């Protein structure tokens, strides 16, 4: 792998989140406004966000390109945290969960389209079956996670204490909208 092929945006944002976590700046109106998407409430919180962010982020960055991904990955977490406050359907929160859910909202329809294309041109070979099953497993996991977010948001499931369900839901919706926008611009296969 060439150095130009490395997912630099994902690495840089990951490093930024780790630095903000380790420095643990005092929460003031200014630091919160600027750093809320990159702040985390404990090791478990940052670990869960980084695990999902790195796996999904690397894949999306390679798919859409570095600059497009940079714009998305910086803009979305702020929107996911502040839209619920502005429109009064959620409160202040912190963390990159809105970003991870936006990545999920983008990836699920992309993988569904990819799986449908693979099924149409299916050839029974071990590698193709393994890839198809892998895509299916990822789809199931991400879909269940998304469905839990929707259930918590609409009140069908209890909202876990300390979890910003409104930011998760906002991120999920923004990710799906980003997919839709990319379909209009690039077509379904290249979204």
Coordinates of C-alpha atoms in Angstrom, one line a residue:
X1 CA 0.0 0.0 0.0
X2 CA 1.4 3.3 -1.0
X3 CA 1.6 6.2 1.5
X4 CA -0.9 8.1 -0.6
X5 CA -3.4 5.3 -0.2
X6 CA -3.4 5.6 3.6
X7 CA -6.6 7.0 5.2
X8 CA -5.0 10.1 6.5
X9 CA -8.3 11.9 7.4
X10 CA -9.4 9.0 9.6
X11 CA -6.0 8.8 11.2
X12 CA -5.8 12.5 11.9
X13 CA -9.3 12.7 13.4
X14 CA -8.6 9.6 15.5
X15 CA -5.4 11.2 16.8
X16 CA -7.3 14.4 17.5
X17 CA -9.9 12.6 19.5
X18 CA -7.3 10.8 21.5
X19 CA -5.4 14.1 22.2
X20 CA -8.5 15.9 23.3
X21 CA -9.4 12.9 25.5
X22 CA -5.9 12.8 27.1
X23 CA -5.7 16.6 27.5
X24 CA -9.2 16.6 28.9
X25 CA -9.8 20.4 28.6
X26 CA -12.0 22.1 31.1
X27 CA -15.6 22.4 29.7
X28 CA -16.2 26.1 29.1
X29 CA -18.7 27.6 26.6
X30 CA -15.8 28.1 24.2
X31 CA -14.1 24.7 24.6
X32 CA -17.5 23.0 24.4
X33 CA -18.5 24.8 21.3
X34 CA -15.3 24.0 19.5
X35 CA -14.5 20.6 20.9
X36 CA -17.7 18.8 21.9
X37 CA -17.7 16.3 19.0
X38 CA -14.1 15.3 19.9
X39 CA -14.6 15.2 23.7
X40 CA -15.6 12.0 25.4
X41 CA -17.0 11.1 28.8
X42 CA -14.6 8.3 29.8
X43 CA -12.5 5.6 28.3
X44 CA -15.5 3.4 27.4
X45 CA -17.1 6.2 25.5
X46 CA -14.0 7.0 23.4
X47 CA -13.1 3.4 22.9
X48 CA -16.6 2.5 21.5
X49 CA -16.6 5.6 19.2
X50 CA -13.1 5.1 17.9
X51 CA -13.6 1.4 17.2
X52 CA -16.6 2.1 15.0
X53 CA -15.1 5.3 13.6
X54 CA -11.9 3.7 12.5
X55 CA -13.4 0.7 10.8
X56 CA -16.2 2.6 9.0
X57 CA -14.2 5.7 8.5
X58 CA -11.3 4.0 6.7
X59 CA -13.8 2.3 4.3
X60 CA -15.8 5.5 3.6
X61 CA -12.7 7.6 3.1
X62 CA -11.3 5.2 0.5
X63 CA -14.7 5.0 -1.2
X64 CA -15.5 8.8 -1.5
X65 CA -12.0 10.3 -1.4
X66 CA -10.0 12.2 1.1
X67 CA -11.4 15.7 0.7
X68 CA -15.0 14.7 0.4
X69 CA -14.6 12.6 3.5
X70 CA -12.8 15.3 5.4
X71 CA -15.7 17.7 4.8
X72 CA -18.3 15.1 5.9
X73 CA -16.3 13.9 8.9
X74 CA -15.8 17.4 10.3
X75 CA -19.2 18.9 9.5
X76 CA -21.5 16.0 10.5
X77 CA -20.5 15.6 14.2
X78 CA -21.2 19.3 14.8
X79 CA -24.6 19.1 13.1
X80 CA -25.4 15.9 15.0
X81 CA -24.6 17.5 18.4
X82 CA -26.1 21.0 17.8
X83 CA -29.2 20.4 15.6
X84 CA -31.0 18.6 18.5
X85 CA -30.3 21.7 20.7
X86 CA -31.3 24.2 18.1
X87 CA -34.5 22.5 17.2
X88 CA -35.2 21.5 20.9
X89 CA -35.5 17.7 20.5
X90 CA -32.4 17.0 22.5
X91 CA -29.9 18.5 24.9
X92 CA -26.2 19.3 25.0
X93 CA -23.9 16.3 24.6
X94 CA -20.4 15.4 23.5
X95 CA -18.7 12.7 21.6
X96 CA -18.4 11.4 18.0
X97 CA -21.4 9.0 18.2
X98 CA -23.3 11.2 15.8
X99 CA -20.5 10.8 13.3
X100 CA -20.4 7.0 13.7
X101 CA -24.1 6.8 13.2
X102 CA -23.8 9.1 10.1
X103 CA -21.2 6.7 8.8
X104 CA -23.7 3.8 9.5
X105 CA -26.5 5.7 7.8
X106 CA -24.4 6.1 4.7
X107 CA -22.9 2.6 4.7
X108 CA -26.1 0.6 5.1
X109 CA -27.7 1.6 1.8
X110 CA -24.3 1.5 0.0
X111 CA -23.8 -2.1 1.2
X112 CA -27.4 -3.0 0.3
X113 CA -26.8 -1.8 -3.3
X114 CA -23.5 -3.6 -3.4
X115 CA -25.1 -6.8 -2.1
X116 CA -28.0 -6.6 -4.6
X117 CA -25.5 -6.1 -7.5
X118 CA -23.5 -9.1 -6.3
X119 CA -26.6 -11.3 -6.1
X120 CA -27.6 -10.3 -9.7
X121 CA -24.2 -11.4 -11.0
X122 CA -23.6 -14.2 -8.6
X123 CA -21.1 -16.9 -9.4
X124 CA -20.7 -19.8 -7.0
X125 CA -17.2 -19.4 -6.0
X126 CA -15.8 -19.5 -2.5
X127 CA -14.4 -16.0 -2.4
X128 CA -17.6 -14.5 -3.8
X129 CA -19.7 -16.4 -1.2
X130 CA -17.4 -15.3 1.6
X131 CA -17.5 -11.6 0.6
X132 CA -21.3 -11.8 0.2
X133 CA -21.7 -13.3 3.7
X134 CA -19.3 -10.8 5.2
X135 CA -21.4 -7.9 3.7
X136 CA -24.5 -9.6 5.0
X137 CA -23.1 -9.9 8.5
X138 CA -22.0 -6.2 8.5
X139 CA -25.4 -5.2 7.2
X140 CA -27.2 -7.1 10.0
X141 CA -25.0 -5.6 12.7
X142 CA -25.3 -2.0 11.4
X143 CA -29.1 -2.4 10.7
X144 CA -29.8 -3.7 14.2
X145 CA -27.8 -0.9 15.7
X146 CA -29.7 1.6 13.6
X147 CA -33.0 0.1 14.5
X148 CA -32.2 0.3 18.2
X149 CA -31.4 4.0 17.7
X150 CA -34.7 4.6 16.0
X151 CA -36.6 2.6 18.7
X152 CA -34.9 4.7 21.5
X153 CA -35.6 7.9 19.7
X154 CA -39.3 7.4 19.2
X155 CA -39.7 5.9 22.7
X156 CA -40.3 2.2 21.9
X157 CA -37.2 1.3 23.9
X158 CA -35.9 3.1 27.0
X159 CA -33.1 5.7 26.4
X160 CA -29.9 4.6 28.2
X161 CA -28.7 7.1 30.8
X162 CA -25.9 9.3 29.5
X163 CA -26.5 8.4 25.8
X164 CA -27.5 11.2 23.5
X165 CA -30.1 9.3 21.5
X166 CA -31.0 12.5 19.7
X167 CA -27.4 13.0 18.4
X168 CA -27.3 9.3 17.3
X169 CA -30.6 9.7 15.4
X170 CA -29.6 13.0 13.9
X171 CA -26.3 11.4 12.7
X172 CA -28.1 8.4 11.3
X173 CA -30.5 10.6 9.3
X174 CA -27.7 12.9 8.0
X175 CA -25.8 9.8 6.8
X176 CA -28.8 8.5 4.9
X177 CA -29.4 12.0 3.4
X178 CA -25.7 12.1 2.4
X179 CA -26.1 8.8 0.6
X180 CA -29.2 10.1 -1.2
X181 CA -27.4 13.2 -2.2
X182 CA -24.5 11.2 -3.5
X183 CA -26.9 8.9 -5.5
X184 CA -28.3 12.0 -7.2
X185 CA -24.8 13.2 -8.1
X186 CA -23.0 10.0 -8.9
X187 CA -25.6 7.3 -9.4
X188 CA -26.4 4.3 -7.2
X189 CA -23.3 2.3 -7.8
X190 CA -20.9 5.1 -7.2
X191 CA -22.7 6.8 -4.3

